[in-house]
XYZ file of C-alpha atoms in Angstrom:
692
model
C 84.975 -87.410 -17.618
C 82.177 -86.114 -19.859
C 81.598 -87.986 -23.255
C 81.092 -84.764 -25.028
C 83.875 -81.900 -25.392
C 83.648 -79.156 -22.876
C 82.486 -75.713 -24.388
C 83.588 -72.936 -22.215
C 81.240 -70.521 -24.214
C 78.320 -72.536 -22.919
C 79.466 -71.855 -19.383
C 79.503 -68.238 -20.432
C 76.072 -68.313 -21.888
C 74.992 -69.619 -18.474
C 76.451 -66.561 -16.938
C 74.425 -64.309 -19.350
C 71.146 -66.358 -18.435
C 71.747 -66.149 -14.592
C 72.806 -62.508 -14.530
C 69.649 -61.468 -16.646
C 67.634 -63.139 -13.837
C 69.311 -61.856 -11.074
C 69.267 -58.299 -12.447
C 65.641 -58.455 -13.174
C 65.039 -59.593 -9.621
C 67.358 -56.887 -8.314
C 64.981 -54.377 -9.958
C 67.291 -52.889 -12.539
C 64.443 -51.416 -14.624
C 66.750 -51.949 -17.773
C 66.228 -55.602 -17.570
C 62.727 -56.022 -16.489
C 62.496 -58.756 -19.036
C 65.529 -60.680 -17.451
C 62.980 -63.527 -16.657
C 63.864 -64.776 -20.076
C 67.258 -66.013 -18.629
C 65.118 -69.129 -17.507
C 64.300 -69.969 -21.129
C 67.881 -69.595 -22.039
C 68.618 -72.263 -19.297
C 65.957 -74.501 -20.514
C 67.265 -74.616 -24.264
C 70.944 -75.222 -22.683
C 69.642 -78.138 -20.710
C 67.991 -79.737 -23.406
C 70.997 -79.339 -25.704
C 73.518 -80.826 -23.060
C 71.484 -83.827 -21.592
C 70.539 -84.783 -24.935
C 74.082 -84.581 -26.497
C 75.377 -86.597 -23.483
C 72.563 -89.201 -23.942
C 73.461 -89.586 -27.790
C 77.179 -89.995 -27.091
C 76.449 -92.760 -24.593
C 73.918 -94.492 -26.544
C 76.113 -94.543 -29.444
C 78.936 -95.864 -27.392
C 76.765 -98.433 -25.610
C 77.336 -97.133 -22.124
C 73.946 -95.408 -21.592
C 72.209 -96.363 -18.135
C 69.256 -94.945 -16.519
C 70.875 -95.271 -13.207
C 73.785 -93.471 -14.152
C 71.677 -90.665 -15.787
C 69.434 -90.273 -12.665
C 72.463 -90.440 -10.391
C 74.113 -87.604 -12.097
C 70.926 -85.554 -12.013
C 70.562 -86.231 -8.261
C 74.151 -85.311 -7.611
C 73.902 -82.146 -9.727
C 70.604 -80.766 -8.467
C 69.633 -82.038 -4.930
C 72.814 -81.219 -2.895
C 72.827 -77.470 -3.665
C 68.929 -77.227 -3.441
C 69.005 -78.957 -0.033
C 71.656 -76.767 1.120
C 69.668 -73.616 0.052
C 66.294 -74.887 1.376
C 68.155 -75.425 4.755
C 69.456 -72.073 5.289
C 66.108 -70.566 3.877
C 63.859 -72.468 6.032
C 65.739 -71.178 9.069
C 65.492 -67.450 7.720
C 61.854 -68.058 6.628
C 60.817 -69.480 10.164
C 62.265 -66.423 11.762
C 60.666 -63.923 9.325
C 57.580 -65.276 7.601
C 54.202 -64.849 9.322
C 52.260 -67.889 10.073
C 50.060 -68.307 7.071
C 53.056 -67.591 4.745
C 55.165 -70.041 6.720
C 52.397 -72.594 6.083
C 52.659 -71.972 2.383
C 56.536 -72.008 2.512
C 56.365 -75.357 4.171
C 54.223 -76.718 1.410
C 56.415 -75.297 -1.220
C 59.726 -76.814 0.208
C 58.172 -80.055 0.341
C 56.818 -79.711 -3.335
C 60.351 -78.478 -4.500
C 61.980 -81.668 -3.174
C 59.133 -83.709 -4.827
C 59.988 -81.902 -8.030
C 56.432 -80.409 -8.268
C 56.934 -76.744 -6.932
C 55.758 -75.427 -10.306
C 52.491 -77.258 -9.682
C 52.213 -76.011 -6.131
C 52.617 -72.384 -7.229
C 50.044 -72.690 -10.015
C 47.411 -74.263 -8.024
C 47.560 -73.126 -4.741
C 49.634 -69.873 -4.535
C 49.418 -67.516 -7.499
C 50.833 -66.064 -10.532
C 54.451 -65.424 -11.160
C 53.449 -61.613 -11.801
C 51.634 -61.062 -8.627
C 53.265 -58.990 -5.873
C 53.100 -61.389 -3.106
C 54.988 -64.035 -5.403
C 57.768 -61.571 -5.185
C 57.868 -61.843 -1.598
C 57.730 -65.712 -1.410
C 61.241 -67.284 -1.060
C 60.730 -70.257 -3.132
C 58.826 -68.775 -6.222
C 62.060 -69.455 -8.228
C 61.933 -73.217 -7.770
C 59.177 -73.666 -10.453
C 61.973 -73.780 -13.012
C 63.851 -76.402 -11.386
C 60.601 -78.729 -11.160
C 60.002 -78.016 -14.904
C 63.441 -79.390 -15.685
C 63.297 -82.343 -13.372
C 59.955 -83.327 -14.837
C 61.711 -83.143 -18.511
C 64.263 -85.318 -16.971
C 61.429 -87.870 -15.850
C 59.888 -88.025 -19.285
C 62.694 -87.385 -21.887
C 65.194 -90.236 -21.353
C 62.756 -93.091 -21.983
C 60.769 -91.483 -24.748
C 64.191 -90.475 -26.408
C 65.743 -93.794 -25.991
C 62.789 -95.519 -27.706
C 62.534 -93.301 -30.648
C 66.174 -92.986 -31.253
C 66.461 -96.826 -31.133
C 63.556 -97.845 -33.200
C 62.758 -94.804 -35.582
C 65.105 -94.793 -38.546
C 67.593 -92.078 -38.384
C 66.486 -90.629 -41.939
C 63.194 -89.658 -40.360
C 64.647 -88.055 -37.342
C 64.827 -84.477 -38.567
C 61.269 -84.518 -39.894
C 59.762 -85.912 -36.771
C 61.641 -83.500 -34.710
C 60.299 -80.412 -36.730
C 56.703 -81.657 -36.495
C 57.125 -82.382 -32.792
C 58.538 -79.027 -32.264
C 55.724 -77.052 -34.094
C 53.171 -79.191 -32.278
C 54.637 -78.326 -28.820
C 55.063 -74.670 -29.793
C 51.423 -74.426 -30.817
C 50.303 -75.982 -27.629
C 52.360 -73.591 -25.661
C 50.690 -70.722 -27.556
C 47.241 -71.921 -27.020
C 48.002 -72.481 -23.409
C 48.647 -68.691 -22.746
C 44.834 -68.439 -22.610
C 45.625 -69.703 -19.157
C 48.593 -67.596 -18.008
C 49.389 -68.948 -14.679
C 49.161 -72.555 -15.958
C 51.296 -71.773 -19.049
C 53.832 -69.818 -17.159
C 54.558 -72.546 -14.513
C 53.806 -75.952 -16.121
C 55.751 -78.032 -18.368
C 53.085 -78.527 -21.263
C 53.737 -74.879 -22.143
C 57.534 -75.166 -21.429
C 58.276 -78.241 -23.133
C 59.110 -76.783 -26.617
C 62.033 -74.803 -25.010
C 63.947 -77.752 -23.798
C 62.874 -79.754 -26.720
C 64.346 -77.057 -28.941
C 67.826 -77.743 -27.344
C 67.294 -81.303 -27.405
C 66.428 -81.128 -31.099
C 69.708 -79.140 -31.904
C 71.616 -81.774 -30.193
C 70.319 -84.561 -32.425
C 70.597 -82.414 -35.623
C 73.932 -81.181 -35.048
C 75.618 -83.957 -33.574
C 78.745 -83.162 -35.420
C 80.436 -79.712 -35.566
C 79.171 -77.517 -38.663
C 81.487 -77.452 -41.503
C 81.508 -74.166 -43.372
C 83.430 -73.185 -46.513
C 86.405 -71.064 -45.561
C 85.317 -67.891 -47.496
C 82.096 -67.549 -45.695
C 82.893 -69.296 -42.239
C 83.873 -66.310 -40.294
C 81.071 -64.062 -41.591
C 78.454 -66.808 -40.916
C 79.706 -67.718 -37.497
C 80.011 -64.200 -36.433
C 76.502 -63.114 -37.787
C 75.027 -66.194 -36.109
C 76.530 -65.385 -32.658
C 75.750 -61.619 -32.865
C 72.113 -62.420 -33.945
C 71.662 -64.837 -31.005
C 73.020 -62.419 -28.442
C 70.822 -59.547 -29.846
C 67.891 -61.767 -29.590
C 68.279 -62.545 -25.980
C 69.297 -59.133 -24.967
C 66.121 -57.620 -26.850
C 63.834 -59.947 -24.992
C 65.417 -58.955 -21.731
C 65.174 -55.194 -22.395
C 61.924 -54.805 -23.951
C 59.865 -57.615 -22.554
C 57.767 -56.577 -19.534
C 56.012 -58.163 -16.701
C 52.510 -59.543 -17.533
C 53.334 -60.338 -21.234
C 51.502 -63.374 -22.266
C 54.029 -66.116 -21.786
C 55.712 -68.566 -22.874
C 53.917 -69.181 -26.440
C 55.441 -67.259 -29.376
C 57.004 -64.599 -27.335
C 59.545 -67.139 -25.875
C 60.794 -67.960 -29.190
C 62.901 -64.888 -29.359
C 65.204 -65.678 -26.388
C 65.080 -69.562 -27.071
C 66.165 -68.768 -30.825
C 68.923 -66.575 -29.777
C 70.168 -69.311 -27.425
C 69.919 -71.933 -30.251
C 72.247 -69.672 -32.298
C 74.523 -69.096 -29.632
C 75.095 -72.909 -28.862
C 75.158 -74.237 -32.298
C 78.466 -76.085 -32.732
C 80.800 -74.828 -35.419
C 84.050 -76.783 -36.502
C 85.883 -73.376 -35.698
C 84.474 -70.495 -33.874
C 86.767 -67.320 -33.417
C 83.738 -64.834 -33.113
C 84.028 -62.184 -30.548
C 80.961 -63.357 -28.902
C 82.305 -66.770 -28.337
C 85.690 -65.434 -27.092
C 83.812 -63.086 -24.600
C 81.791 -65.853 -23.246
C 84.881 -68.012 -23.120
C 86.781 -65.635 -20.900
C 87.501 -66.360 -17.163
C 84.745 -63.822 -15.659
C 81.986 -65.330 -17.785
C 82.945 -68.879 -17.287
C 83.352 -68.430 -13.628
C 79.768 -66.892 -13.122
C 78.551 -69.680 -15.422
C 80.037 -72.372 -13.072
C 78.314 -70.860 -10.126
C 75.179 -70.208 -12.179
C 73.070 -72.913 -10.650
C 73.881 -71.886 -7.106
C 73.577 -68.069 -7.800
C 69.854 -68.970 -9.178
C 69.242 -70.798 -6.027
C 70.588 -68.375 -3.629
C 69.714 -64.886 -4.939
C 66.002 -65.072 -4.890
C 65.490 -65.972 -1.124
C 67.456 -63.046 -0.305
C 65.721 -60.674 -2.280
C 62.333 -61.838 -1.615
C 62.813 -62.006 2.045
C 64.027 -58.214 1.963
C 60.821 -57.410 0.212
C 58.844 -59.380 2.381
C 60.118 -57.575 5.540
C 59.058 -54.306 4.064
C 62.268 -52.967 3.012
C 63.238 -51.709 -0.468
C 65.061 -54.158 -2.766
C 66.438 -51.285 -4.517
C 67.931 -49.774 -1.559
C 69.362 -53.202 -0.314
C 70.231 -54.716 -3.754
C 74.029 -54.159 -3.430
C 74.465 -56.031 -0.286
C 71.996 -58.483 -1.498
C 73.953 -58.979 -4.734
C 77.290 -59.374 -2.847
C 75.540 -61.874 -0.284
C 74.141 -63.951 -3.204
C 77.565 -64.056 -4.942
C 79.409 -64.979 -1.715
C 76.854 -67.793 -0.984
C 77.076 -69.200 -4.422
C 80.707 -69.538 -4.453
C 80.656 -71.353 -1.124
C 77.772 -73.413 -2.362
C 79.626 -74.305 -5.652
C 82.840 -75.303 -3.922
C 81.587 -76.845 -0.654
C 78.520 -78.551 -1.987
C 78.181 -78.800 -5.742
C 81.845 -79.766 -6.376
C 82.223 -82.226 -3.622
C 78.993 -84.046 -4.261
C 79.994 -84.248 -7.934
C 83.142 -86.114 -7.253
C 81.669 -88.308 -4.334
C 81.449 -92.036 -5.472
C 78.199 -93.522 -4.267
C 75.612 -95.856 -5.734
C 72.220 -94.826 -7.019
C 70.390 -96.267 -4.212
C 72.596 -94.662 -1.503
C 72.004 -91.306 -3.308
C 68.330 -91.736 -3.712
C 67.916 -92.572 -0.093
C 70.455 -90.316 1.529
C 69.997 -87.178 -0.929
C 66.424 -87.305 -2.041
C 64.270 -89.540 0.462
C 65.715 -88.300 3.807
C 65.306 -84.568 2.955
C 61.621 -85.210 1.773
C 60.765 -86.924 4.998
C 62.391 -84.143 7.088
C 60.611 -81.725 5.089
C 57.436 -83.664 5.757
C 58.031 -83.380 9.371
C 58.366 -79.597 9.210
C 55.352 -79.290 7.098
C 53.464 -81.410 9.591
C 54.486 -78.961 12.360
C 53.373 -75.851 10.452
C 50.048 -77.269 9.319
C 47.910 -76.143 12.394
C 49.130 -72.593 13.124
C 52.327 -71.876 11.238
C 54.281 -72.031 14.587
C 52.504 -69.120 16.128
C 54.263 -69.856 19.365
C 57.361 -68.315 17.908
C 55.962 -64.941 18.849
C 55.678 -63.012 22.098
C 52.212 -62.907 23.595
C 51.948 -59.154 22.681
C 53.019 -59.742 18.966
C 50.922 -62.968 18.735
C 47.705 -61.053 18.957
C 48.620 -58.705 15.783
C 50.245 -61.689 13.802
C 46.949 -63.931 14.309
C 44.920 -60.980 13.040
C 46.392 -60.802 9.680
C 47.253 -64.385 9.184
C 44.921 -66.673 7.302
C 45.511 -69.725 9.717
C 42.337 -71.449 9.914
C 39.168 -71.745 7.648
C 36.203 -71.987 10.055
C 33.782 -71.722 7.038
C 35.407 -74.165 4.762
C 32.892 -75.094 2.042
C 30.667 -72.213 2.979
C 32.190 -70.046 0.077
C 32.530 -71.413 -3.381
C 34.422 -70.914 -6.496
C 33.502 -71.263 -10.031
C 30.868 -73.675 -11.443
C 27.195 -74.311 -10.933
C 25.852 -74.203 -7.477
C 25.412 -77.344 -5.610
C 23.583 -78.436 -2.498
C 26.346 -80.899 -1.512
C 27.936 -78.436 0.832
C 24.676 -77.579 2.938
C 23.925 -78.642 6.405
C 27.347 -78.993 7.993
C 29.207 -77.496 11.114
C 31.018 -75.018 8.592
C 28.102 -73.628 6.735
C 25.555 -73.527 9.343
C 25.914 -71.528 12.555
C 24.175 -72.812 15.749
C 24.551 -76.137 13.879
C 23.664 -78.448 17.047
C 20.557 -76.174 17.541
C 17.254 -77.921 16.732
C 14.803 -76.392 14.305
C 15.037 -75.193 10.866
C 17.498 -72.341 9.253
C 15.924 -69.045 9.613
C 18.678 -66.882 8.210
C 20.964 -66.688 5.071
C 24.280 -65.171 4.430
C 24.994 -64.622 0.885
C 27.382 -62.335 -1.392
C 30.848 -62.829 -2.125
C 33.979 -63.213 0.055
C 33.041 -60.166 1.967
C 30.085 -62.033 3.229
C 32.381 -64.783 4.604
C 34.738 -62.206 6.250
C 31.613 -60.424 7.884
C 30.104 -63.656 9.372
C 31.256 -63.294 12.983
C 29.357 -60.068 12.919
C 26.271 -61.900 11.654
C 26.553 -64.587 14.227
C 26.689 -62.005 17.060
C 23.286 -60.616 15.939
C 21.822 -64.058 15.577
C 23.117 -65.563 18.835
C 21.180 -64.006 21.426
C 17.928 -64.394 19.544
C 18.649 -68.250 18.716
C 18.599 -67.536 14.937
C 20.162 -70.448 13.022
C 21.405 -69.445 9.918
C 23.189 -70.909 6.574
C 26.099 -69.175 4.820
C 26.607 -69.896 1.356
C 28.641 -67.260 -0.764
C 30.386 -67.158 -4.123
C 33.632 -65.620 -5.071
C 33.053 -62.242 -6.691
C 29.184 -62.689 -6.863
C 26.930 -60.128 -5.046
C 23.357 -60.926 -4.711
C 21.830 -59.091 -7.560
C 18.882 -60.552 -9.273
C 18.292 -60.461 -13.026
C 21.907 -59.368 -13.637
C 24.395 -60.936 -16.013
C 28.165 -60.720 -14.886
C 30.988 -60.365 -17.483
C 34.526 -60.930 -16.554
C 37.837 -60.330 -18.422
C 39.919 -63.086 -19.773
C 43.623 -62.933 -20.351
C 43.068 -61.329 -23.758
C 41.053 -58.534 -22.147
C 37.681 -59.707 -23.562
C 34.481 -59.690 -21.682
C 33.262 -63.188 -21.018
C 29.687 -64.064 -19.687
C 29.873 -65.870 -16.290
C 26.872 -67.971 -16.341
C 27.653 -69.521 -12.956
C 27.209 -66.188 -11.252
C 23.676 -65.673 -12.479
C 23.035 -69.338 -11.569
C 24.164 -68.684 -8.050
C 21.834 -65.777 -7.504
C 18.971 -67.956 -8.937
C 20.001 -70.673 -6.420
C 19.758 -68.039 -3.485
C 16.400 -67.127 -4.757
C 15.519 -70.743 -4.575
C 16.838 -71.198 -1.073
C 14.942 -68.358 0.363
C 11.743 -69.909 -0.786
C 12.588 -73.429 -0.138
C 13.795 -73.037 3.499
C 11.303 -70.205 4.192
C 14.039 -67.783 5.414
C 13.252 -64.850 7.641
C 16.383 -62.828 7.455
C 18.791 -62.568 4.448
C 22.193 -60.842 5.224
C 23.861 -59.485 2.151
C 27.344 -58.459 1.825
C 29.709 -57.979 -1.216
C 32.629 -55.976 -2.707
C 30.126 -53.705 -4.674
C 32.676 -50.978 -5.725
C 34.887 -53.815 -7.255
C 32.043 -54.907 -9.432
C 30.945 -51.497 -10.208
C 34.234 -49.896 -11.177
C 36.822 -52.678 -11.334
C 39.885 -51.726 -13.661
C 39.380 -48.033 -14.885
C 40.954 -49.106 -18.374
C 39.409 -52.486 -18.699
C 36.237 -52.502 -16.647
C 34.310 -55.740 -16.110
C 30.470 -55.401 -16.982
C 27.280 -55.984 -15.038
C 23.986 -55.920 -17.107
C 20.480 -56.004 -15.641
C 17.773 -57.485 -17.907
C 16.162 -53.996 -18.265
C 19.524 -51.945 -19.059
C 20.300 -51.287 -22.624
C 23.867 -52.119 -23.197
C 25.932 -49.063 -24.056
C 29.538 -48.270 -24.687
C 29.925 -46.625 -21.283
C 30.456 -49.768 -19.140
C 30.614 -47.998 -15.836
C 27.398 -46.240 -16.440
C 26.019 -49.543 -17.146
C 27.256 -51.031 -14.198
C 25.816 -48.252 -11.972
C 22.456 -48.580 -13.384
C 22.610 -52.460 -13.192
C 23.658 -52.466 -9.651
C 20.691 -50.177 -8.660
C 18.158 -52.368 -10.685
C 19.783 -55.799 -9.355
C 19.607 -54.633 -5.730
C 16.223 -53.132 -6.072
C 14.909 -56.521 -7.580
C 16.564 -58.504 -4.872
C 15.278 -56.374 -1.876
C 11.568 -56.315 -3.688
C 11.887 -60.301 -3.929
C 12.799 -60.491 -0.305
C 10.311 -58.147 1.087
C 7.479 -59.762 -1.104
C 8.172 -63.029 0.542
C 8.353 -61.757 3.987
C 12.140 -61.749 4.493
C 13.857 -59.122 6.052
C 16.843 -58.077 4.224
C 20.013 -57.038 6.059
C 22.401 -55.052 3.904
C 25.942 -54.428 4.940
C 27.527 -51.547 3.365
C 30.832 -52.475 2.254
C 34.096 -52.320 4.226
C 36.289 -49.301 3.145
C 38.400 -50.354 0.216
C 41.994 -49.241 1.552
C 43.922 -50.108 -1.774
C 46.919 -51.520 0.025
C 47.505 -54.229 2.641
C 47.742 -51.575 5.410
C 47.203 -54.069 8.301
C 49.835 -56.316 7.198
C 52.153 -53.201 6.873
C 51.197 -52.365 10.351
C 52.207 -55.685 11.569
C 55.545 -55.723 9.418
C 56.358 -52.132 10.677
C 56.051 -53.626 14.349
C 57.952 -56.759 13.562
C 60.696 -55.717 11.061
C 61.345 -51.979 11.891
C 60.140 -51.054 8.332
C 58.202 -47.802 7.434
C 55.527 -49.177 5.340
C 52.265 -47.027 4.756
C 49.533 -47.787 7.258
C 46.772 -45.122 6.484
C 44.730 -43.888 3.663
C 43.007 -40.500 3.208
C 39.205 -40.823 4.467
C 38.057 -38.768 1.586
C 39.283 -41.391 -0.935
C 37.208 -43.965 1.062
C 33.942 -41.723 0.919
C 34.747 -41.105 -2.873
C 35.056 -44.773 -3.670
C 31.832 -45.939 -1.882
C 29.785 -42.886 -2.485
C 27.834 -44.354 -5.191
C 27.022 -47.665 -3.888
C 26.188 -46.144 -0.528
C 23.606 -43.857 -1.930
C 21.961 -46.637 -3.826
C 21.724 -48.648 -0.576
C 20.231 -45.816 1.144
C 17.745 -44.922 -1.634
C 16.610 -48.573 -1.522
C 16.163 -48.572 2.183
C 14.026 -45.363 1.787
C 11.913 -47.324 -0.856
C 11.482 -50.431 1.426
C 11.292 -49.499 5.143
C 11.710 -53.009 6.397
C 15.439 -53.144 5.038
C 18.262 -52.869 7.702
C 21.422 -51.230 6.591
C 24.528 -51.763 8.544
C 27.355 -49.163 7.719
C 30.760 -50.176 9.168
C 32.107 -46.730 8.198
C 30.052 -45.300 11.111
C 32.146 -47.338 13.732
C 35.299 -46.931 11.706
C 35.299 -43.107 11.143
C 36.455 -42.350 14.767
C 39.692 -44.062 13.700
C 40.525 -41.066 11.438
C 43.237 -38.768 12.345
C 44.093 -35.612 10.404
C 42.155 -36.984 7.527
C 43.935 -40.237 7.546
C 42.065 -43.459 8.189
C 44.190 -46.092 10.217
C 42.225 -49.420 10.548
C 43.833 -50.383 13.860
C 41.795 -50.558 17.075
C 43.578 -51.057 20.328
C 46.707 -51.845 18.531
C 45.244 -54.788 16.679
C 44.696 -54.320 12.972
C 41.203 -54.977 11.120
C 41.984 -56.117 7.664
C 43.397 -59.374 5.947
C 44.402 -57.432 3.005
C 43.171 -54.244 1.215
C 39.380 -55.013 1.388
C 38.523 -57.832 3.669
C 37.897 -57.695 7.355
C 39.741 -60.144 9.306
C 38.041 -62.288 12.134
C 39.162 -59.988 14.827
C 37.958 -57.019 12.946
C 34.558 -58.445 12.170
C 34.097 -59.288 15.948
C 35.215 -55.781 17.199
C 32.758 -54.194 14.509
C 29.944 -56.426 15.915
C 30.532 -55.593 19.473
C 31.004 -51.727 18.616
C 27.808 -51.627 16.409
C 25.594 -53.332 18.905
C 26.904 -51.233 21.670
C 26.200 -48.068 19.780
C 22.927 -48.889 18.050
C 21.606 -52.003 19.516
C 21.059 -55.473 17.782
C 18.934 -54.665 14.518
C 17.201 -57.936 14.751
C 15.921 -57.481 18.275
C 15.804 -53.615 18.983
C 12.629 -51.741 18.368
C 14.602 -48.440 18.603
C 17.074 -49.498 15.888
C 15.844 -46.962 13.421
C 15.964 -44.061 15.788
C 19.017 -41.772 15.161
C 21.725 -42.617 17.434
C 24.461 -40.120 18.616
C 27.960 -41.553 18.145
C 29.625 -39.270 20.803
C 29.690 -42.228 23.447
C 31.923 -44.290 21.141
C 35.402 -44.496 22.668
C 38.455 -42.945 20.824
C 40.308 -45.902 19.371
C 44.136 -46.149 19.366
C 45.792 -45.480 16.114
């Protein structure tokens, strides 16, 4: 039996919170901001947990074992049931790379750190692929569980040793401090959304209310009804306002989260008598009923919606059966799992071992099984080929591609960064650029291997080899920020060319992304000799030409042969993945793009590369589009050769694609590093027609 009075209206408020979340995920556009339902849950949790702790401490019956036993019985059984069923579905639906991420997220969810995994290793909540991931929603459970780890001990010490006359002032100062931290952290949007430092003020708001309003609020009879009615209506309006007018991508939480949190606070304030229409509505049987299953509904609805989206089908088209299925599973979970485990009489040790440790160990076993190839043997031999082509299963060039920070030589001279690693003799070739350089490496190795050329790859995310150019990226506020590390990387490449006496430098990058980027908020490149203007794209174009010219001039002056890859066609969408999903799940996703869009997108950068080749005759230019153009049918480009897709995403060629391009190029034009006739015009009529 609870030590605090049961309030039906709080269960009704839970119903509002979960319905906002579910309607948002069901893609009802009117409730795009329904993600604020999670904030409502946070405030409610802080209020109830603290109210129960205060009552138990005052009665002298508080126990950490009892507290955590209740939390285990409340959270883990339903979570484990959901994970068990979802794992079975995910094992049969998710592609290997995604299944590997799923196995890690499952393990993290049971360790109460799913939010850390999603922030550090997966991606932002607003990104499209997060909406197709079955365990994205577990971040909020981990935030609450982390609060439970921190709050009881901190609260008990403060409540016991700090005089009560100081409580309200300390709570007020602490709340302001936590809110300011949250507002500061939205500069780092993914961290802020997922992690407890930015979310703590929300749960703390509910906890503070439980301390400040330990007894129901007594009001004068003349104003009681008016104050209670106004308070409840204002609270409901604030929550509904946020759910209707907040949009995806909003800097969050910070000050923006105050609106739904304050609304929740106004709705949970305890009044001695409350006959308001809002409280009566929330206390009605339908609202209370949904509120009671709200935890299970939150757990079950997201895997259903996300797996529908992942399989290439429309959530909007299937949302009615998805909603029905979510409610049926939630009702079953509530009565069969939640209620049964709440009533079960077991010790803390038994619960911890049986309900926490054993599932964690089983999850670890599954994670270990998925780590190598994501259970690739699930597929038939025919499907395995196309699945493997679009899956990020292994990283043969680990360490060869860097992220942010100053360049370092610590990654050099290892089997991942150097091809022909065991071959004696010095490195003769260098592969540089951004992630597109990493993607094209199998093609490069095919050119070097017959000639015994030993090479080194050292690339940097979003960094083309353009000497004397500064790069400016957009931060979360949309401001341009100088990335010194990118210029440092270019200078490091210059150093390596001279230090290692390189003969060949292979250059590849996603040039069009740097030149055009976001049409509304383009990022900037600025060459030392280019005068900054208000037209960023024009500056980017000129800086690209000047930077590439300086790069090629530096290389040729030092006796190096530059081999420049024109970029892989940017296809805007994950066409290759769509092709695989269409084959596996019977969906009808887009798999082609008009060739004229590709030509238009790459026209400028291609013309610059051609111009530089004319200026420097020793430059070798490789244009994948010459090999890919035969794949065009009725004006549409389908990136599929012999039934196997070529891309990992919208712009990176996959390993299979890089190998095919290499074979077809050498077959059609010869090896540019060893063919004296390379610069002679070659007819393409002998290229076979590829299967679409």
